[in-house]
Coordinates of C-alpha atoms in Angstrom, one line a residue:
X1 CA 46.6 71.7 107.1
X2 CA 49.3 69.6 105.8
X3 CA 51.8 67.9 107.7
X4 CA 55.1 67.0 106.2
X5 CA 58.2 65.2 107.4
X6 CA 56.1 62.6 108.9
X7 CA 57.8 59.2 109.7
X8 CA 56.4 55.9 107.2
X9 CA 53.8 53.4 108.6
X10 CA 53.9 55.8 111.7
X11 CA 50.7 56.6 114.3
X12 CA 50.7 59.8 114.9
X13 CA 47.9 61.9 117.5
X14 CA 46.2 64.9 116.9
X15 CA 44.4 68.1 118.1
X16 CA 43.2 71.4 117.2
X17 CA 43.8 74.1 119.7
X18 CA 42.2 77.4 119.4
X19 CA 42.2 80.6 121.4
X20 CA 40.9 84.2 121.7
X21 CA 40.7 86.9 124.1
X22 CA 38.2 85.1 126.2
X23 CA 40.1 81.9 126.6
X24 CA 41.6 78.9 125.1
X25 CA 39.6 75.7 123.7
X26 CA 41.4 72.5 123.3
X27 CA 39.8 69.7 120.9
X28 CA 39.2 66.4 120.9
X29 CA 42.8 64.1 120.3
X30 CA 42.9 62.1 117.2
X31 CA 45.0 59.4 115.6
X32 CA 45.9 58.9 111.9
X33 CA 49.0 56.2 110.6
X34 CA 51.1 57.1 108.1
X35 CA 51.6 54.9 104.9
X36 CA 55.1 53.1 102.9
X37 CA 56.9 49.8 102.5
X38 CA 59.6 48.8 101.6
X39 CA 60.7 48.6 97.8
X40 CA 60.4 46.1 95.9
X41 CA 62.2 45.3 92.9
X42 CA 61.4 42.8 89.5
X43 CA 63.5 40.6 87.5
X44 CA 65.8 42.3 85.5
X45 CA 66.0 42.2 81.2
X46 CA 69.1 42.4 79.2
X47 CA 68.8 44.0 75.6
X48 CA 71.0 45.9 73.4
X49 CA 74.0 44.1 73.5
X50 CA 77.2 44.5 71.5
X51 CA 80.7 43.9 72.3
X52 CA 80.7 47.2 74.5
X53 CA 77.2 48.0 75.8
X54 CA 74.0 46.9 77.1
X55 CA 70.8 47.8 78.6
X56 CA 69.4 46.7 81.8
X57 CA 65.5 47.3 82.2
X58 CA 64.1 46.8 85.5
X59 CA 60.8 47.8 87.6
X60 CA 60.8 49.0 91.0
X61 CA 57.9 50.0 93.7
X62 CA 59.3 52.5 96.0
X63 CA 56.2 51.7 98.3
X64 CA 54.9 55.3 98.6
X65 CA 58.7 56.6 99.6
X66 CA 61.0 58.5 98.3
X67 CA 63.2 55.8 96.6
X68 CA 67.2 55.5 95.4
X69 CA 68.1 52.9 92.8
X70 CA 71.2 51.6 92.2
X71 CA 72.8 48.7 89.6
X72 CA 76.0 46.8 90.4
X73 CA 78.0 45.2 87.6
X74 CA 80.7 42.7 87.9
X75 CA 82.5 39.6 86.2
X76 CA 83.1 38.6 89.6
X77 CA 79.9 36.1 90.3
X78 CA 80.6 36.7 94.2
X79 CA 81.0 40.9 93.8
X80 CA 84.0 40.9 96.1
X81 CA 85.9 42.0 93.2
X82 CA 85.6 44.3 89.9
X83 CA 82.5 45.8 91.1
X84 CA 81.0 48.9 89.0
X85 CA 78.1 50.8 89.8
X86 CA 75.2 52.7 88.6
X87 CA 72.8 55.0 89.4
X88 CA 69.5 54.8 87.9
X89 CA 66.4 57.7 88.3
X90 CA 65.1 57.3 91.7
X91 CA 61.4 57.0 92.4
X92 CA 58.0 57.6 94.6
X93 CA 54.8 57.0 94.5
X94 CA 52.2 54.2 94.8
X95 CA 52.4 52.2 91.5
X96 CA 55.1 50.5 89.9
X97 CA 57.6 52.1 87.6
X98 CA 60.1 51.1 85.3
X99 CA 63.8 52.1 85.3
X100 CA 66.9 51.6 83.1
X101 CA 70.5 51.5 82.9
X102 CA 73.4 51.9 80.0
X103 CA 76.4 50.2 80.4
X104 CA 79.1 51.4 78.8
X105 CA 82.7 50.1 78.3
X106 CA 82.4 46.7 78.3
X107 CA 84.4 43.9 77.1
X108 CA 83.4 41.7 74.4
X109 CA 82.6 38.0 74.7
X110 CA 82.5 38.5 78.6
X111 CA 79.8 37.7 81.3
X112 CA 78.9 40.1 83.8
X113 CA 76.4 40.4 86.7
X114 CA 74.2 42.5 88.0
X115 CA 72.3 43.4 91.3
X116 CA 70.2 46.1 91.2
X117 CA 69.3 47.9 95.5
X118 CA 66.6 49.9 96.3
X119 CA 66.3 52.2 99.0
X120 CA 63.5 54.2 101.1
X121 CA 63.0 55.3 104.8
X122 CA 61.6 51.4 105.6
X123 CA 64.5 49.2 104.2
X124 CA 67.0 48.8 101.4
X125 CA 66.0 45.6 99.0
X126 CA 68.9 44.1 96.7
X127 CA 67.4 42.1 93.9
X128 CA 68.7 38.5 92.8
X129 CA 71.8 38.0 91.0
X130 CA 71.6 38.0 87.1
X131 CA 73.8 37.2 84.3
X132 CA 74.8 38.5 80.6
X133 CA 77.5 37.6 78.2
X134 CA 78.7 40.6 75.6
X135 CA 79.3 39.5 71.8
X136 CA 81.8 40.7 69.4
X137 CA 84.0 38.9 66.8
X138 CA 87.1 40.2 64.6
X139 CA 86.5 43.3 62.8
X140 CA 87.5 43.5 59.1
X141 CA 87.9 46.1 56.0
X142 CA 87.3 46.7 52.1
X143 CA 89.1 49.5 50.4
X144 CA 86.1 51.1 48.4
X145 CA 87.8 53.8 46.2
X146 CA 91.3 55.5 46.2
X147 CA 92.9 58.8 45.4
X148 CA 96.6 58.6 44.5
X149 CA 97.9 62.6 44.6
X150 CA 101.9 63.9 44.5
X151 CA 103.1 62.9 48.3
X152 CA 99.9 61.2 49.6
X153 CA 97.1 58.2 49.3
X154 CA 94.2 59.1 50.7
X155 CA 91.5 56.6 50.5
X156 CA 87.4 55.6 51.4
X157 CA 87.3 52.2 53.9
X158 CA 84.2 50.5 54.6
X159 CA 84.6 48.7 57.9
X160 CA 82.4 45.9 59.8
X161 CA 83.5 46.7 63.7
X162 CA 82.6 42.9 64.8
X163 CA 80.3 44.9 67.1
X164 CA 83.1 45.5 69.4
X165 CA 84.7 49.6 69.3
X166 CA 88.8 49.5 67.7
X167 CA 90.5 51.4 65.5
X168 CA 91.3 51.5 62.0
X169 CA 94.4 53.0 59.5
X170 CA 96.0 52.3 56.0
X171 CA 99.2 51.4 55.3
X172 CA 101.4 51.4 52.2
X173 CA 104.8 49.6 51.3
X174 CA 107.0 49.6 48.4
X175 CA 107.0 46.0 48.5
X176 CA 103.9 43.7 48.7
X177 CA 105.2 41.8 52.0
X178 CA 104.9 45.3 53.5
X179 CA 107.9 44.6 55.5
X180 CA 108.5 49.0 55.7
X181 CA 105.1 50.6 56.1
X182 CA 103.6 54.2 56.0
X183 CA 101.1 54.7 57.8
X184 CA 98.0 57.1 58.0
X185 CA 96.0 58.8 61.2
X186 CA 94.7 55.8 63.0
X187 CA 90.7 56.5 63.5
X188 CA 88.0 55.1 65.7
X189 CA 85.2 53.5 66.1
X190 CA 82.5 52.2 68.4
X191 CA 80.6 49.1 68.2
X192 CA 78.3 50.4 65.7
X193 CA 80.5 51.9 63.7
X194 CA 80.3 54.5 61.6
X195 CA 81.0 51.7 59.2
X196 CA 82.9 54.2 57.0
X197 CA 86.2 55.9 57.1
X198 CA 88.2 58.6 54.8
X199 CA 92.0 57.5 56.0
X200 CA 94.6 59.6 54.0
X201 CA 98.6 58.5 54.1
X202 CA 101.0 61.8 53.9
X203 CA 104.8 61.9 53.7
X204 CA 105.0 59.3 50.3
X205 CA 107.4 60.2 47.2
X206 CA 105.8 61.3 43.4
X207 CA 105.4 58.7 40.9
X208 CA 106.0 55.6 42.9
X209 CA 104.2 52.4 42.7
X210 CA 102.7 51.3 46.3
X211 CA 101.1 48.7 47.7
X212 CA 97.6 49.7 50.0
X213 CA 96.3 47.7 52.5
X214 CA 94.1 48.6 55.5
X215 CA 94.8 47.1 59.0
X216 CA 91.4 47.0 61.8
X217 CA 91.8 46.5 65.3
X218 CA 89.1 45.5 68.2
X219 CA 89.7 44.3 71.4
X220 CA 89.7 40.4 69.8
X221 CA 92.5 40.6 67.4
X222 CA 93.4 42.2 64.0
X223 CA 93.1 42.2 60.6
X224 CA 94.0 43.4 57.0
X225 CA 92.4 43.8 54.2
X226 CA 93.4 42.6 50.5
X227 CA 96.3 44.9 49.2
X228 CA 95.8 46.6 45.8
X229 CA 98.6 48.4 44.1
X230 CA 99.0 52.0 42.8
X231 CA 100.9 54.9 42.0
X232 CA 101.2 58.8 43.6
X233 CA 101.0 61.3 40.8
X234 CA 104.1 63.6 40.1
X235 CA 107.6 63.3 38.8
X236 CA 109.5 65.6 36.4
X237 CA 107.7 66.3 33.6
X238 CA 107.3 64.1 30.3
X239 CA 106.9 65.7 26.6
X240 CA 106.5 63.7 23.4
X241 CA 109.0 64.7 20.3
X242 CA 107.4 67.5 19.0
X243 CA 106.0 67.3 15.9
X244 CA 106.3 70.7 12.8
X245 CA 103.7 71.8 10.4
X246 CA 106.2 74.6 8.3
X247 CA 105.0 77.2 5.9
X248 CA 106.9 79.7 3.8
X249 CA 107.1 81.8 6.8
X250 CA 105.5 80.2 9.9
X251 CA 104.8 77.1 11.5
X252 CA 102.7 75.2 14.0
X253 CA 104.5 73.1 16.6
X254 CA 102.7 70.4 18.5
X255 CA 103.4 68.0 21.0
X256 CA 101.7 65.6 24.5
X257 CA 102.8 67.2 27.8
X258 CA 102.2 65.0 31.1
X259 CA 102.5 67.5 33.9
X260 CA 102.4 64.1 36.4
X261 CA 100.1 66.3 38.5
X262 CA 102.2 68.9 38.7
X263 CA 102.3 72.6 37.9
X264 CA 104.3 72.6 35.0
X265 CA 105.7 75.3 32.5
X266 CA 106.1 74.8 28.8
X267 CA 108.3 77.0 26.5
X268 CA 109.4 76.3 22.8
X269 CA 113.0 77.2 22.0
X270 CA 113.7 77.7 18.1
X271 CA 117.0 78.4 16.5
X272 CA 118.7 78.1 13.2
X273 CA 121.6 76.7 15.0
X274 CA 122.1 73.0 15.6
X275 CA 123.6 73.3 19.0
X276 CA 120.5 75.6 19.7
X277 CA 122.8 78.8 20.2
X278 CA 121.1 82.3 20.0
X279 CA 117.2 80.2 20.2
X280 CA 114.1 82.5 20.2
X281 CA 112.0 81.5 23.3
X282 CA 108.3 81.0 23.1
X283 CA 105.4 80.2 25.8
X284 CA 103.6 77.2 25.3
X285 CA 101.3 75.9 28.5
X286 CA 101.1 76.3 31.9
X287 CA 99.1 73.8 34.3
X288 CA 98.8 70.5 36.2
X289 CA 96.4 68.5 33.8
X290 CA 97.5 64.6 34.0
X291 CA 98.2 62.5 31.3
X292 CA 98.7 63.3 27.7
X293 CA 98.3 67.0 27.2
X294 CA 97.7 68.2 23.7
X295 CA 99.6 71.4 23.6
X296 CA 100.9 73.4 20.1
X297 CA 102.1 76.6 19.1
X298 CA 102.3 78.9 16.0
X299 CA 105.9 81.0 15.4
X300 CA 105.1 83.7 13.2
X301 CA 108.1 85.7 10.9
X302 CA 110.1 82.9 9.8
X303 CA 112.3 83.4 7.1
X304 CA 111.3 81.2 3.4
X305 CA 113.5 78.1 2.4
X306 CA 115.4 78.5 6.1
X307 CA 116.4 75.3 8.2
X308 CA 115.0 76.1 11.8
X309 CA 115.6 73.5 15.3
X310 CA 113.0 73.1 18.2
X311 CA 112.8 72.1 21.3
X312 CA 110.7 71.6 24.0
X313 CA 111.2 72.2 28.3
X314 CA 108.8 71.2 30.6
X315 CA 109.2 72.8 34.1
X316 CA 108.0 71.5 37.3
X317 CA 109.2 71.3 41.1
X318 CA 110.1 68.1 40.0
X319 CA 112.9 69.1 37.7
X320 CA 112.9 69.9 34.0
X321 CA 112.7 67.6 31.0
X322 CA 113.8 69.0 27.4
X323 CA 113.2 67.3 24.2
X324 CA 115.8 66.5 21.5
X325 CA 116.2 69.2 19.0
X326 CA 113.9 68.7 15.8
X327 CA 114.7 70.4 12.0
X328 CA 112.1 71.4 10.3
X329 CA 112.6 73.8 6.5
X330 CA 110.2 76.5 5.7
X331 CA 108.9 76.2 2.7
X332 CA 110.1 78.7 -0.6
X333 CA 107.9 81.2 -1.9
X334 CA 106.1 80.4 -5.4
X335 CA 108.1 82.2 -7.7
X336 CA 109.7 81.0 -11.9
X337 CA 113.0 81.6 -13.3
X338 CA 113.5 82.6 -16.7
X339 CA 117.0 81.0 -18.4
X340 CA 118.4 81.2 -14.9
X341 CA 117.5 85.0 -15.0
X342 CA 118.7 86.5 -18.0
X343 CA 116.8 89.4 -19.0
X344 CA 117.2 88.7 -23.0
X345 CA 117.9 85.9 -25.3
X346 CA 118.5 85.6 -28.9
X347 CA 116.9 81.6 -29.1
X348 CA 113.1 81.0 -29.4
X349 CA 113.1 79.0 -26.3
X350 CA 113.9 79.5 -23.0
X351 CA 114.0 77.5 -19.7
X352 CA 111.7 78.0 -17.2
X353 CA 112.6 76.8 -13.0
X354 CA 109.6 77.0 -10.9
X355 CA 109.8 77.2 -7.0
X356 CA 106.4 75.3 -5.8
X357 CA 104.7 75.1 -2.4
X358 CA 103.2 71.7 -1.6
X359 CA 99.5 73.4 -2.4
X360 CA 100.2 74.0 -5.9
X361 CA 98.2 71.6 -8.3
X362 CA 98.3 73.5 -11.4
X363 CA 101.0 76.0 -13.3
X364 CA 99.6 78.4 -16.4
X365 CA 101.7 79.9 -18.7
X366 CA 101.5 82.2 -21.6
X367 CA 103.9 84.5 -23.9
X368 CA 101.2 87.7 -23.4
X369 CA 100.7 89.9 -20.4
X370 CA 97.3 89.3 -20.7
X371 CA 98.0 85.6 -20.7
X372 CA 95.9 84.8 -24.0
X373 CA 97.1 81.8 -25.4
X374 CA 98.1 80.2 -21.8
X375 CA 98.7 77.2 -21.8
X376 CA 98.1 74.6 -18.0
X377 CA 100.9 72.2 -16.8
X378 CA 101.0 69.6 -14.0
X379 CA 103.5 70.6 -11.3
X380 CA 105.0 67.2 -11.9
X381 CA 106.1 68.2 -15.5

């Protein structure tokens, strides 16, 4: 038989009855004392610290007895103010066991101190006063790598917390005294970090030069980092004069389109008219690639010998850009003239006019159908 609920360091007396039909038997009393103690507790260990945490390792011996343990923290030496406590796993048994406490939400470059009580059924213990001072210093930041877009900055930070918890962000001025700022998100971190942050800044205008900085914040102080200077992407779009390859009755157009990160749509207008009246529109590109985009285009059924004007629009949300008009000739098809086109002549000579493309190199000529007896010419006879 076991016997629970007993009192600690107890005597307690004992017999057996027994009984049955033919009577009752009553047995000899006996005597037994029940063990425990009081708890004792060890000197206490500090590890773990930063600017905002610690650990406090201690062992306690419940002396056979159900056992509660409990850690005060203060900064007040005397506890009679700014008291905090803890609970830490309780414990029974015989032997000795070890027990330890987080503390959370400290501040840095501060002492606190700790007691640490320890309760059973025999007595409450409360262990000797003991000391710790948190660290921490100022926190600071390196921009690693940006990425400039239309309306926003976003950019990779890597951060040393000064093993305290704060709060980072970037900022961004037009001016490098960064007397207006944008700002982005503002994001946390804990004493250990993570030591790296993705902090984007919205709400900026295309194609302007900035200045970048990042600002860190822990319960010490502030600080910023080194500025470095930039520009978002987008404006209204930019296309180089455009540039014209003519045939006898087509020609290839080229030019450099710089979208500035924006979708941007390119047409070709091509007239005979100065003033560009009555122009034949063609496509030409459509797309967002930055910088200098090689973009051309081939215009088919042109007439021979004709004066023709281009131009060039670029389209984005940003507005529209067109270029100057550009004249360009077609070139005449090959072709001779006989004494300005008479059919007949009464001389032995005649005057030949020769209309030439620029690939020309040689011209043959001869008095038969057959051409026997041709003779060659250079074009620049």
């Amino acid at each position: 038989m076991r016997l629970t609920n007993l009192k600690p360091r107890t005597t307690y007396y004992a017999r057996f009855i027994s009984t049955n039909r033919l009577g009752t038997s009553i047995g000899a009393s006996q005597t037994f004392t029940t063990l425990g103690a009081p708890p004792t507790l060890s000197t206490s260990h500090f590890s773990g610290l930063t600017g905002n945490e610690a650990s406090v390792s201690f062992s306690v011996n419940p002396g056979r007895l159900l056992t509660s343990v409990t850690l005060q923290y203060s900064t007040d030496p005397s506890f009679s103010d700014d008291i905090h406590t803890e609970s830490a796993s309780g414990a029974t048994g015989a032997r000795e066991v070890e027990r330890s406490v987080a503390l959370t939400d400290l501040a840095p470059l501060t002492t606190y101190y700790t007691r640490v009580t320890a309760i059973n059924q025999l007595g409450t213990v409360v262990g000797d006063i003991q000391s710790f001072t948190t660290i921490g210093s100022l926190p600071s930041a390196s921009i690693n790598a940006t990425y400039p877009a239309v309306n926003n900055i976003a950019v990779d930070v890597d951060i040393t917390t000064g093993d305290t918890s704060g709060s980072v962000l970037a900022e961004a001025s037009l001016t490098q005294d960064f007397a207006r700022v944008w700002k982005s998100t503002s994001s946390t971190f804990s004493s250990t970090g993570p030591t790296q942050r993705h902090l984007q800044i919205n709400g900026l205008s295309a194609h302007t030069h900035y200045f970048l900085r990042i600002r860190i914040t822990n319960a010490l102080g502030s600080s910023v980092s080194e500025s470095v200077s930039l520009s978002t992407s987008g404006a209204i779009p930019i296309v180089t004069r455009p540039s014209v390859s003519p045939s006898t009755d087509s020609a290839v157009i080229a030019a450099n389109v710089d979208t500035t990160g924006l979708d941007t749509f390119v047409k070709a207008s091509i007239s005979q008219d100065r003033n560009m009246l009555d122009a034949n529109e063609y496509f030409v590109y459509s797309g967002a690639d930055e910088g200098d985009t090689p973009v051309s285009l081939t215009v088919n059924q042109l007439a021979p010998g004709t004066t023709y004007y281009v131009t060039i629009s670029a389209s984005n949300s940003a507005g529209t850009f067109t270029t100057s008009p550009v004249s360009f000739t077609t070139q005449q098809d090959v072709g001779v003239i006989i004494n300005d086109g008479d059919e007949t002549t009464e001389t032995t000579s005649v005057n030949l006019a020769f209309t030439l493309s620029e690939n020309v190199t040689a011209i043959r000529i001869s008095n038969n159908q057959d051409f026997s007896s041709a003779i060659v010419i250079s074009p620049a006879s």
